[in-house]
JSON list of C-alpha atoms in Angstrom, two decimals:
[
{"chain": "A", "resi": 86, "resn": "MET", "atom": "CA", "xyz": [25.72, -17.69, -8.82]},
{"chain": "A", "resi": 87, "resn": "ARG", "atom": "CA", "xyz": [22.81, -16.22, -6.78]},
{"chain": "A", "resi": 88, "resn": "GLY", "atom": "CA", "xyz": [20.37, -16.71, -9.59]},
{"chain": "A", "resi": 89, "resn": "GLN", "atom": "CA", "xyz": [21.44, -20.48, -10.01]},
{"chain": "A", "resi": 90, "resn": "GLU", "atom": "CA", "xyz": [21.03, -20.77, -6.20]},
{"chain": "A", "resi": 91, "resn": "ARG", "atom": "CA", "xyz": [17.43, -19.62, -6.47]},
{"chain": "A", "resi": 92, "resn": "LEU", "atom": "CA", "xyz": [16.82, -22.24, -9.18]},
{"chain": "A", "resi": 93, "resn": "THR", "atom": "CA", "xyz": [18.39, -25.02, -7.21]},
{"chain": "A", "resi": 94, "resn": "ASN", "atom": "CA", "xyz": [17.66, -24.12, -3.55]},
{"chain": "A", "resi": 95, "resn": "PRO", "atom": "CA", "xyz": [14.38, -22.19, -3.50]},
{"chain": "A", "resi": 96, "resn": "ASP", "atom": "CA", "xyz": [13.91, -23.07, 0.20]},
{"chain": "A", "resi": 97, "resn": "LYS", "atom": "CA", "xyz": [17.01, -20.94, 0.83]},
{"chain": "A", "resi": 98, "resn": "ASN", "atom": "CA", "xyz": [15.63, -18.05, -1.10]},
{"chain": "A", "resi": 99, "resn": "GLU", "atom": "CA", "xyz": [12.34, -18.32, 0.91]},
{"chain": "A", "resi": 100, "resn": "THR", "atom": "CA", "xyz": [14.49, -18.19, 4.08]},
{"chain": "A", "resi": 101, "resn": "ARG", "atom": "CA", "xyz": [16.24, -14.87, 2.88]},
{"chain": "A", "resi": 102, "resn": "LYS", "atom": "CA", "xyz": [12.89, -13.53, 2.03]},
{"chain": "A", "resi": 103, "resn": "THR", "atom": "CA", "xyz": [11.47, -14.22, 5.50]},
{"chain": "A", "resi": 104, "resn": "ARG", "atom": "CA", "xyz": [14.65, -12.89, 7.19]},
{"chain": "A", "resi": 105, "resn": "TYR", "atom": "CA", "xyz": [14.33, -9.62, 5.04]},
{"chain": "A", "resi": 106, "resn": "PHE", "atom": "CA", "xyz": [10.69, -9.02, 5.88]},
{"chain": "A", "resi": 107, "resn": "SER", "atom": "CA", "xyz": [11.11, -9.94, 9.57]},
{"chain": "A", "resi": 108, "resn": "ASP", "atom": "CA", "xyz": [14.04, -7.55, 9.86]},
{"chain": "A", "resi": 109, "resn": "PHE", "atom": "CA", "xyz": [12.11, -4.79, 8.01]},
{"chain": "A", "resi": 110, "resn": "ALA", "atom": "CA", "xyz": [9.26, -5.31, 10.57]},
{"chain": "A", "resi": 111, "resn": "LEU", "atom": "CA", "xyz": [11.48, -5.24, 13.58]},
{"chain": "A", "resi": 112, "resn": "ARG", "atom": "CA", "xyz": [13.06, -1.91, 12.42]},
{"chain": "A", "resi": 113, "resn": "HIS", "atom": "CA", "xyz": [9.49, -0.35, 12.31]},
{"chain": "A", "resi": 114, "resn": "MET", "atom": "CA", "xyz": [8.17, -1.69, 15.56]},
{"chain": "A", "resi": 115, "resn": "LYS", "atom": "CA", "xyz": [6.47, 1.55, 16.47]},
{"chain": "A", "resi": 116, "resn": "GLU", "atom": "CA", "xyz": [4.18, 1.28, 13.40]},
{"chain": "A", "resi": 117, "resn": "MET", "atom": "CA", "xyz": [3.82, -2.47, 13.94]},
{"chain": "A", "resi": 118, "resn": "ARG", "atom": "CA", "xyz": [2.37, -1.76, 17.49]},
{"chain": "A", "resi": 119, "resn": "VAL", "atom": "CA", "xyz": [-0.17, 0.48, 15.91]},
{"chain": "A", "resi": 120, "resn": "LEU", "atom": "CA", "xyz": [-1.29, -2.46, 13.68]},
{"chain": "A", "resi": 121, "resn": "ALA", "atom": "CA", "xyz": [-1.59, -4.54, 16.74]},
{"chain": "A", "resi": 122, "resn": "LYS", "atom": "CA", "xyz": [-3.90, -1.98, 18.34]},
{"chain": "A", "resi": 123, "resn": "GLY", "atom": "CA", "xyz": [-5.95, -2.21, 15.19]},
{"chain": "A", "resi": 124, "resn": "GLY", "atom": "CA", "xyz": [-6.45, -6.00, 15.59]},
{"chain": "A", "resi": 125, "resn": "ALA", "atom": "CA", "xyz": [-4.06, -7.03, 12.70]},
{"chain": "A", "resi": 126, "resn": "LEU", "atom": "CA", "xyz": [-1.37, -8.54, 14.85]},
{"chain": "A", "resi": 127, "resn": "GLY", "atom": "CA", "xyz": [-0.96, -10.94, 17.72]},
{"chain": "A", "resi": 128, "resn": "LYS", "atom": "CA", "xyz": [-1.97, -14.49, 18.46]},
{"chain": "A", "resi": 129, "resn": "GLU", "atom": "CA", "xyz": [-5.59, -13.40, 19.28]},
{"chain": "A", "resi": 130, "resn": "ASN", "atom": "CA", "xyz": [-5.86, -11.90, 15.92]},
{"chain": "A", "resi": 131, "resn": "ALA", "atom": "CA", "xyz": [-4.47, -14.54, 13.81]},
{"chain": "A", "resi": 132, "resn": "GLU", "atom": "CA", "xyz": [-7.30, -14.54, 11.40]},
{"chain": "A", "resi": 133, "resn": "TRP", "atom": "CA", "xyz": [-6.47, -10.89, 10.52]},
{"chain": "A", "resi": 134, "resn": "ARG", "atom": "CA", "xyz": [-2.71, -11.37, 9.99]},
{"chain": "A", "resi": 135, "resn": "ASN", "atom": "CA", "xyz": [-3.24, -11.21, 6.23]},
{"chain": "A", "resi": 136, "resn": "VAL", "atom": "CA", "xyz": [-3.88, -7.37, 6.83]},
{"chain": "A", "resi": 137, "resn": "SER", "atom": "CA", "xyz": [-0.50, -6.85, 8.44]},
{"chain": "A", "resi": 138, "resn": "GLU", "atom": "CA", "xyz": [1.24, -8.98, 5.84]},
{"chain": "A", "resi": 139, "resn": "HIS", "atom": "CA", "xyz": [-0.34, -6.86, 3.11]},
{"chain": "A", "resi": 140, "resn": "CYS", "atom": "CA", "xyz": [0.67, -3.50, 4.86]},
{"chain": "A", "resi": 141, "resn": "LEU", "atom": "CA", "xyz": [4.27, -4.85, 5.21]},
{"chain": "A", "resi": 142, "resn": "ALA", "atom": "CA", "xyz": [4.52, -6.01, 1.69]},
{"chain": "A", "resi": 143, "resn": "GLU", "atom": "CA", "xyz": [3.05, -2.78, 0.37]},
{"chain": "A", "resi": 144, "resn": "THR", "atom": "CA", "xyz": [5.46, -0.81, 2.64]},
{"chain": "A", "resi": 145, "resn": "VAL", "atom": "CA", "xyz": [8.56, -2.50, 1.31]},
{"chain": "A", "resi": 146, "resn": "GLY", "atom": "CA", "xyz": [7.52, -1.70, -2.20]},
{"chain": "A", "resi": 147, "resn": "ALA", "atom": "CA", "xyz": [7.01, 2.04, -1.30]},
{"chain": "A", "resi": 148, "resn": "ASP", "atom": "CA", "xyz": [10.17, 2.16, 0.44]},
{"chain": "A", "resi": 149, "resn": "ILE", "atom": "CA", "xyz": [12.00, 0.93, -2.71]},
{"chain": "A", "resi": 150, "resn": "LEU", "atom": "CA", "xyz": [10.26, 3.64, -4.75]},
{"chain": "A", "resi": 151, "resn": "ALA", "atom": "CA", "xyz": [10.89, 6.27, -2.05]},
{"chain": "A", "resi": 152, "resn": "GLU", "atom": "CA", "xyz": [14.62, 5.40, -2.11]},
{"chain": "A", "resi": 153, "resn": "ALA", "atom": "CA", "xyz": [14.81, 5.44, -5.86]},
{"chain": "A", "resi": 154, "resn": "LEU", "atom": "CA", "xyz": [12.92, 8.61, -6.25]},
{"chain": "A", "resi": 155, "resn": "GLY", "atom": "CA", "xyz": [14.66, 10.62, -3.47]},
{"chain": "A", "resi": 156, "resn": "ALA", "atom": "CA", "xyz": [11.37, 10.99, -1.54]},
{"chain": "A", "resi": 157, "resn": "ASP", "atom": "CA", "xyz": [11.06, 11.06, 2.35]},
{"chain": "A", "resi": 158, "resn": "ARG", "atom": "CA", "xyz": [11.44, 7.45, 2.95]},
{"chain": "A", "resi": 159, "resn": "GLU", "atom": "CA", "xyz": [10.50, 7.73, 6.71]},
{"chain": "A", "resi": 160, "resn": "LYS", "atom": "CA", "xyz": [7.33, 9.39, 6.09]},
{"chain": "A", "resi": 161, "resn": "VAL", "atom": "CA", "xyz": [6.37, 7.14, 3.19]},
{"chain": "A", "resi": 162, "resn": "VAL", "atom": "CA", "xyz": [7.11, 4.12, 5.11]},
{"chain": "A", "resi": 163, "resn": "THR", "atom": "CA", "xyz": [5.13, 5.09, 8.28]},
{"chain": "A", "resi": 164, "resn": "ALA", "atom": "CA", "xyz": [2.26, 6.19, 6.05]},
{"chain": "A", "resi": 165, "resn": "VAL", "atom": "CA", "xyz": [1.95, 3.06, 4.05]},
{"chain": "A", "resi": 166, "resn": "LEU", "atom": "CA", "xyz": [2.53, 0.64, 7.07]},
{"chain": "A", "resi": 167, "resn": "LEU", "atom": "CA", "xyz": [-0.46, 2.54, 8.73]},
{"chain": "A", "resi": 168, "resn": "HIS", "atom": "CA", "xyz": [-2.69, 3.03, 5.70]},
{"chain": "A", "resi": 169, "resn": "ASP", "atom": "CA", "xyz": [-4.96, 0.01, 6.61]},
{"chain": "A", "resi": 170, "resn": "TRP", "atom": "CA", "xyz": [-4.10, -0.19, 10.27]},
{"chain": "A", "resi": 171, "resn": "ASN", "atom": "CA", "xyz": [-7.71, -0.35, 11.28]},
{"chain": "A", "resi": 172, "resn": "LYS", "atom": "CA", "xyz": [-8.95, -2.49, 8.27]},
{"chain": "A", "resi": 173, "resn": "ARG", "atom": "CA", "xyz": [-10.47, -5.01, 10.63]},
{"chain": "A", "resi": 174, "resn": "THR", "atom": "CA", "xyz": [-12.76, -2.26, 12.22]},
{"chain": "A", "resi": 175, "resn": "GLU", "atom": "CA", "xyz": [-13.41, -0.91, 8.75]},
{"chain": "A", "resi": 176, "resn": "ILE", "atom": "CA", "xyz": [-14.73, -4.25, 7.39]},
{"chain": "A", "resi": 177, "resn": "GLU", "atom": "CA", "xyz": [-16.77, -4.87, 10.53]},
{"chain": "A", "resi": 178, "resn": "THR", "atom": "CA", "xyz": [-18.34, -1.41, 10.46]},
{"chain": "A", "resi": 179, "resn": "MET", "atom": "CA", "xyz": [-18.97, -1.51, 6.72]},
{"chain": "A", "resi": 180, "resn": "THR", "atom": "CA", "xyz": [-20.70, -4.87, 7.30]},
{"chain": "A", "resi": 181, "resn": "GLN", "atom": "CA", "xyz": [-22.86, -3.42, 9.93]},
{"chain": "A", "resi": 182, "resn": "HIS", "atom": "CA", "xyz": [-23.63, 0.01, 8.67]},
{"chain": "A", "resi": 183, "resn": "GLY", "atom": "CA", "xyz": [-22.99, -0.22, 4.81]},
{"chain": "A", "resi": 184, "resn": "ALA", "atom": "CA", "xyz": [-19.86, 0.48, 2.87]},
{"chain": "A", "resi": 185, "resn": "GLU", "atom": "CA", "xyz": [-20.10, 4.17, 2.39]},
{"chain": "A", "resi": 186, "resn": "GLU", "atom": "CA", "xyz": [-21.24, 5.23, 5.88]},
{"chain": "A", "resi": 187, "resn": "GLY", "atom": "CA", "xyz": [-18.98, 2.67, 7.43]},
{"chain": "A", "resi": 188, "resn": "TYR", "atom": "CA", "xyz": [-16.11, 3.85, 5.49]},
{"chain": "A", "resi": 189, "resn": "LYS", "atom": "CA", "xyz": [-16.66, 7.48, 6.48]},
{"chain": "A", "resi": 190, "resn": "GLU", "atom": "CA", "xyz": [-17.21, 6.55, 10.04]},
{"chain": "A", "resi": 191, "resn": "VAL", "atom": "CA", "xyz": [-13.87, 4.49, 10.47]},
{"chain": "A", "resi": 192, "resn": "THR", "atom": "CA", "xyz": [-11.83, 6.90, 8.40]},
{"chain": "A", "resi": 193, "resn": "ALA", "atom": "CA", "xyz": [-12.48, 9.93, 10.67]},
{"chain": "A", "resi": 194, "resn": "ASN", "atom": "CA", "xyz": [-12.04, 7.82, 13.85]},
{"chain": "A", "resi": 195, "resn": "GLY", "atom": "CA", "xyz": [-8.93, 6.08, 12.57]},
{"chain": "A", "resi": 196, "resn": "GLU", "atom": "CA", "xyz": [-7.29, 9.38, 11.65]},
{"chain": "A", "resi": 197, "resn": "ARG", "atom": "CA", "xyz": [-8.10, 10.75, 15.17]},
{"chain": "A", "resi": 198, "resn": "LEU", "atom": "CA", "xyz": [-6.64, 7.64, 16.79]},
{"chain": "A", "resi": 199, "resn": "LEU", "atom": "CA", "xyz": [-3.45, 7.90, 14.79]},
{"chain": "A", "resi": 200, "resn": "ARG", "atom": "CA", "xyz": [-2.98, 11.38, 16.15]},
{"chain": "A", "resi": 201, "resn": "ASP", "atom": "CA", "xyz": [-3.60, 10.17, 19.68]},
{"chain": "A", "resi": 202, "resn": "TYR", "atom": "CA", "xyz": [-0.92, 7.46, 19.05]},
{"chain": "A", "resi": 203, "resn": "GLY", "atom": "CA", "xyz": [1.51, 10.15, 18.22]},
{"chain": "A", "resi": 204, "resn": "VAL", "atom": "CA", "xyz": [1.54, 10.09, 14.47]},
{"chain": "A", "resi": 205, "resn": "PRO", "atom": "CA", "xyz": [2.36, 13.52, 12.98]},
{"chain": "A", "resi": 206, "resn": "GLU", "atom": "CA", "xyz": [-0.44, 15.14, 11.16]},
{"chain": "A", "resi": 207, "resn": "ASP", "atom": "CA", "xyz": [1.35, 15.27, 7.83]},
{"chain": "A", "resi": 208, "resn": "VAL", "atom": "CA", "xyz": [2.01, 11.43, 7.87]},
{"chain": "A", "resi": 209, "resn": "VAL", "atom": "CA", "xyz": [-1.74, 10.96, 9.01]},
{"chain": "A", "resi": 210, "resn": "THR", "atom": "CA", "xyz": [-2.78, 12.95, 5.89]},
{"chain": "A", "resi": 211, "resn": "LEU", "atom": "CA", "xyz": [-0.18, 11.00, 3.64]},
{"chain": "A", "resi": 212, "resn": "SER", "atom": "CA", "xyz": [-1.53, 7.71, 4.88]},
{"chain": "A", "resi": 213, "resn": "GLN", "atom": "CA", "xyz": [-4.86, 8.51, 3.11]},
{"chain": "A", "resi": 214, "resn": "SER", "atom": "CA", "xyz": [-3.27, 9.26, -0.13]},
{"chain": "A", "resi": 215, "resn": "ASN", "atom": "CA", "xyz": [-4.34, 5.92, -1.54]},
{"chain": "A", "resi": 216, "resn": "ILE", "atom": "CA", "xyz": [-7.70, 7.53, -1.99]},
{"chain": "A", "resi": 217, "resn": "LEU", "atom": "CA", "xyz": [-7.62, 10.43, -4.36]},
{"chain": "A", "resi": 218, "resn": "LYS", "atom": "CA", "xyz": [-9.08, 13.62, -3.23]},
{"chain": "A", "resi": 219, "resn": "SER", "atom": "CA", "xyz": [-10.55, 14.61, -6.52]},
{"chain": "A", "resi": 220, "resn": "ALA", "atom": "CA", "xyz": [-11.24, 13.50, -10.20]},
{"chain": "A", "resi": 221, "resn": "ASN", "atom": "CA", "xyz": [-9.20, 16.26, -11.55]},
{"chain": "A", "resi": 222, "resn": "ARG", "atom": "CA", "xyz": [-6.28, 15.32, -13.74]},
{"chain": "A", "resi": 223, "resn": "ASN", "atom": "CA", "xyz": [-4.03, 18.21, -12.86]},
{"chain": "A", "resi": 224, "resn": "ASP", "atom": "CA", "xyz": [-4.65, 17.53, -9.07]},
{"chain": "A", "resi": 225, "resn": "TRP", "atom": "CA", "xyz": [-3.24, 13.99, -9.68]},
{"chain": "A", "resi": 226, "resn": "LEU", "atom": "CA", "xyz": [-0.21, 15.23, -11.72]},
{"chain": "A", "resi": 227, "resn": "ASN", "atom": "CA", "xyz": [0.59, 17.89, -9.03]},
{"chain": "A", "resi": 228, "resn": "LEU", "atom": "CA", "xyz": [0.59, 15.48, -6.06]},
{"chain": "A", "resi": 229, "resn": "PRO", "atom": "CA", "xyz": [3.82, 15.42, -3.86]},
{"chain": "A", "resi": 230, "resn": "ILE", "atom": "CA", "xyz": [6.00, 12.49, -4.94]},
{"chain": "A", "resi": 231, "resn": "GLU", "atom": "CA", "xyz": [5.39, 10.97, -1.54]},
{"chain": "A", "resi": 232, "resn": "ALA", "atom": "CA", "xyz": [1.47, 11.03, -2.14]},
{"chain": "A", "resi": 233, "resn": "LYS", "atom": "CA", "xyz": [2.02, 9.49, -5.73]},
{"chain": "A", "resi": 234, "resn": "ILE", "atom": "CA", "xyz": [4.13, 6.61, -4.23]},
{"chain": "A", "resi": 235, "resn": "VAL", "atom": "CA", "xyz": [1.45, 5.84, -1.49]},
{"chain": "A", "resi": 236, "resn": "TYR", "atom": "CA", "xyz": [-1.34, 5.99, -4.11]},
{"chain": "A", "resi": 237, "resn": "PHE", "atom": "CA", "xyz": [0.43, 3.84, -6.76]},
{"chain": "A", "resi": 238, "resn": "ILE", "atom": "CA", "xyz": [1.83, 1.12, -4.41]},
{"chain": "A", "resi": 239, "resn": "ASP", "atom": "CA", "xyz": [-1.70, 0.61, -2.98]},
{"chain": "A", "resi": 240, "resn": "VAL", "atom": "CA", "xyz": [-3.33, 0.42, -6.37]},
{"chain": "A", "resi": 241, "resn": "ILE", "atom": "CA", "xyz": [-0.81, -2.32, -7.54]},
{"chain": "A", "resi": 242, "resn": "THR", "atom": "CA", "xyz": [-0.84, -4.54, -4.34]},
{"chain": "A", "resi": 243, "resn": "SER", "atom": "CA", "xyz": [-3.14, -7.37, -4.12]},
{"chain": "A", "resi": 244, "resn": "GLY", "atom": "CA", "xyz": [-2.67, -9.30, -0.71]},
{"chain": "A", "resi": 245, "resn": "THR", "atom": "CA", "xyz": [1.11, -9.39, -0.70]},
{"chain": "A", "resi": 246, "resn": "LYS", "atom": "CA", "xyz": [1.73, -9.57, -4.49]},
{"chain": "A", "resi": 247, "resn": "PHE", "atom": "CA", "xyz": [2.52, -6.56, -6.82]},
{"chain": "A", "resi": 248, "resn": "VAL", "atom": "CA", "xyz": [0.23, -6.82, -10.00]},
{"chain": "A", "resi": 249, "resn": "GLY", "atom": "CA", "xyz": [-0.66, -4.38, -12.66]},
{"chain": "A", "resi": 250, "resn": "PHE", "atom": "CA", "xyz": [-3.28, -1.79, -11.67]},
{"chain": "A", "resi": 251, "resn": "GLU", "atom": "CA", "xyz": [-5.58, -3.26, -14.29]},
{"chain": "A", "resi": 252, "resn": "GLU", "atom": "CA", "xyz": [-5.59, -6.47, -12.50]},
{"chain": "A", "resi": 253, "resn": "ARG", "atom": "CA", "xyz": [-5.93, -5.02, -9.06]},
{"chain": "A", "resi": 254, "resn": "LEU", "atom": "CA", "xyz": [-8.96, -2.98, -10.16]},
{"chain": "A", "resi": 255, "resn": "ARG", "atom": "CA", "xyz": [-10.49, -5.90, -11.93]},
{"chain": "A", "resi": 256, "resn": "LEU", "atom": "CA", "xyz": [-10.24, -7.82, -8.61]},
{"chain": "A", "resi": 257, "resn": "ALA", "atom": "CA", "xyz": [-11.73, -5.02, -6.57]},
{"chain": "A", "resi": 258, "resn": "ALA", "atom": "CA", "xyz": [-14.65, -4.79, -9.00]},
{"chain": "A", "resi": 259, "resn": "GLN", "atom": "CA", "xyz": [-15.60, -8.26, -8.06]},
{"chain": "A", "resi": 260, "resn": "LYS", "atom": "CA", "xyz": [-16.10, -7.43, -4.42]},
{"chain": "A", "resi": 261, "resn": "PRO", "atom": "CA", "xyz": [-19.67, -6.27, -3.44]},
{"chain": "A", "resi": 262, "resn": "ASN", "atom": "CA", "xyz": [-18.44, -4.04, -0.52]},
{"chain": "A", "resi": 263, "resn": "THR", "atom": "CA", "xyz": [-15.79, -2.37, -2.69]},
{"chain": "A", "resi": 264, "resn": "VAL", "atom": "CA", "xyz": [-18.26, -1.77, -5.50]},
{"chain": "A", "resi": 265, "resn": "GLU", "atom": "CA", "xyz": [-20.75, -0.26, -3.02]},
{"chain": "A", "resi": 266, "resn": "LEU", "atom": "CA", "xyz": [-18.05, 1.89, -1.59]},
{"chain": "A", "resi": 267, "resn": "SER", "atom": "CA", "xyz": [-16.83, 2.99, -5.18]},
{"chain": "A", "resi": 268, "resn": "GLU", "atom": "CA", "xyz": [-20.23, 4.06, -6.01]},
{"chain": "A", "resi": 269, "resn": "GLY", "atom": "CA", "xyz": [-20.57, 6.26, -2.86]},
{"chain": "A", "resi": 270, "resn": "PHE", "atom": "CA", "xyz": [-17.57, 8.47, -4.24]},
{"chain": "A", "resi": 271, "resn": "ARG", "atom": "CA", "xyz": [-19.79, 9.77, -7.28]},
{"chain": "A", "resi": 272, "resn": "SER", "atom": "CA", "xyz": [-20.82, 12.82, -5.35]},
{"chain": "A", "resi": 273, "resn": "THR", "atom": "CA", "xyz": [-17.09, 13.62, -4.57]},
{"chain": "A", "resi": 274, "resn": "TYR", "atom": "CA", "xyz": [-15.84, 12.80, -8.11]},
{"chain": "A", "resi": 275, "resn": "GLY", "atom": "CA", "xyz": [-18.51, 14.59, -10.14]},
{"chain": "A", "resi": 276, "resn": "GLY", "atom": "CA", "xyz": [-20.31, 11.59, -11.22]},
{"chain": "A", "resi": 277, "resn": "LYS", "atom": "CA", "xyz": [-17.55, 9.24, -11.46]},
{"chain": "A", "resi": 278, "resn": "SER", "atom": "CA", "xyz": [-17.05, 6.26, -9.14]},
{"chain": "A", "resi": 279, "resn": "LEU", "atom": "CA", "xyz": [-13.86, 5.53, -7.08]},
{"chain": "A", "resi": 280, "resn": "LEU", "atom": "CA", "xyz": [-12.87, 2.59, -9.52]},
{"chain": "A", "resi": 281, "resn": "GLN", "atom": "CA", "xyz": [-13.46, 4.88, -12.53]},
{"chain": "A", "resi": 282, "resn": "VAL", "atom": "CA", "xyz": [-11.16, 7.49, -11.19]},
{"chain": "A", "resi": 283, "resn": "GLN", "atom": "CA", "xyz": [-8.49, 5.00, -10.25]},
{"chain": "A", "resi": 284, "resn": "ALA", "atom": "CA", "xyz": [-8.62, 3.48, -13.68]},
{"chain": "A", "resi": 285, "resn": "GLU", "atom": "CA", "xyz": [-8.04, 6.95, -15.22]},
{"chain": "A", "resi": 286, "resn": "ALA", "atom": "CA", "xyz": [-5.40, 8.18, -12.75]},
{"chain": "A", "resi": 287, "resn": "SER", "atom": "CA", "xyz": [-3.24, 5.12, -12.29]},
{"chain": "A", "resi": 288, "resn": "PRO", "atom": "CA", "xyz": [-1.79, 4.92, -15.75]},
{"chain": "A", "resi": 289, "resn": "LEU", "atom": "CA", "xyz": [-0.77, 8.80, -15.63]},
{"chain": "A", "resi": 290, "resn": "ILE", "atom": "CA", "xyz": [0.72, 8.41, -12.10]},
{"chain": "A", "resi": 291, "resn": "GLN", "atom": "CA", "xyz": [2.54, 5.26, -13.27]},
{"chain": "A", "resi": 292, "resn": "LYS", "atom": "CA", "xyz": [3.97, 7.05, -16.35]},
{"chain": "A", "resi": 293, "resn": "GLY", "atom": "CA", "xyz": [5.18, 10.02, -14.37]},
{"chain": "A", "resi": 294, "resn": "LEU", "atom": "CA", "xyz": [6.91, 7.69, -11.93]},
{"chain": "A", "resi": 295, "resn": "GLU", "atom": "CA", "xyz": [8.53, 5.67, -14.74]},
{"chain": "A", "resi": 296, "resn": "ASP", "atom": "CA", "xyz": [9.58, 9.02, -16.45]},
{"chain": "A", "resi": 297, "resn": "LEU", "atom": "CA", "xyz": [11.34, 10.02, -13.28]},
{"chain": "A", "resi": 298, "resn": "LEU", "atom": "CA", "xyz": [13.15, 6.78, -13.01]},
{"chain": "A", "resi": 299, "resn": "HIS", "atom": "CA", "xyz": [13.93, 6.80, -16.76]},
{"chain": "A", "resi": 300, "resn": "LEU", "atom": "CA", "xyz": [12.05, 3.48, -17.22]},
{"chain": "A", "resi": 301, "resn": "GLU", "atom": "CA", "xyz": [10.48, 2.02, -20.31]},
{"chain": "A", "resi": 302, "resn": "PRO", "atom": "CA", "xyz": [6.54, 2.27, -20.11]},
{"chain": "A", "resi": 303, "resn": "GLY", "atom": "CA", "xyz": [4.97, -0.43, -18.24]},
{"chain": "A", "resi": 304, "resn": "THR", "atom": "CA", "xyz": [8.00, -1.57, -16.48]},
{"chain": "A", "resi": 305, "resn": "LEU", "atom": "CA", "xyz": [7.67, 0.03, -13.02]},
{"chain": "A", "resi": 306, "resn": "ILE", "atom": "CA", "xyz": [6.37, -3.26, -11.34]},
{"chain": "A", "resi": 307, "resn": "ASP", "atom": "CA", "xyz": [9.39, -5.08, -12.84]},
{"chain": "A", "resi": 308, "resn": "PHE", "atom": "CA", "xyz": [11.84, -2.45, -11.45]},
{"chain": "A", "resi": 309, "resn": "ILE", "atom": "CA", "xyz": [10.13, -2.85, -7.77]},
{"chain": "A", "resi": 310, "resn": "MET", "atom": "CA", "xyz": [10.50, -6.64, -8.03]},
{"chain": "A", "resi": 311, "resn": "ARG", "atom": "CA", "xyz": [14.09, -6.54, -9.20]},
{"chain": "A", "resi": 312, "resn": "LYS", "atom": "CA", "xyz": [15.02, -4.05, -6.38]},
{"chain": "A", "resi": 313, "resn": "LEU", "atom": "CA", "xyz": [13.22, -6.21, -3.81]},
{"chain": "A", "resi": 314, "resn": "GLU", "atom": "CA", "xyz": [15.12, -9.30, -5.08]},
{"chain": "A", "resi": 315, "resn": "GLU", "atom": "CA", "xyz": [18.46, -7.43, -4.71]},
{"chain": "A", "resi": 316, "resn": "ARG", "atom": "CA", "xyz": [17.52, -6.59, -1.10]},
{"chain": "A", "resi": 317, "resn": "ILE", "atom": "CA", "xyz": [16.54, -10.20, -0.22]},
{"chain": "A", "resi": 318, "resn": "GLN", "atom": "CA", "xyz": [19.56, -11.56, -1.63]},
{"chain": "A", "resi": 319, "resn": "THR", "atom": "CA", "xyz": [21.65, -9.64, 0.92]},
{"chain": "A", "resi": 320, "resn": "TYR", "atom": "CA", "xyz": [20.12, -11.86, 3.83]}
]
């Protein structure tokens, strides 16, 4: 019946979706206030609202994975909600000082501010797991499950949509600032760019998560979308 209702009354399904995401945000007001401090929420920051919407969508996906995988949901949710909390400052600083230097400056300052806001050290570290620390395959495979979730959900989220990591990286490669930043990681990754490392790591991490969930290869995003739809339909 619910499936037929979605076809005949799409507005009602959108209402349920809005209610679900609004309720999720209300249940995490502490983190949403940090997003506001970063200039991604509030009437005066309307042009940056897409950042908070991106963080919220990504967090719901991460929460679905954390629940299914038995990971620490609270830590994962907080980390993902805050992973781009100062994206506005990051973009403005990268524009002014260049992608590589701007990113380094904002990342260090952003981590310090999160600590000042009372975010636990391990969650601050986890929030940065969307950027892999090395180009070593064994390091990727040995990441804690929470870090794998944070990494994977970021590499498949474009705006508020979950897409394949191939598509996400293809879109990223079309952005000059992202390419400049990616090139700046060659010294960290032994000559490889950030986008190259992500292209190598993403299928391995996805396969590992699919194996843990006993899913067919390449079906993890479908799994997330199916679980999201189940949540929405309860509203």
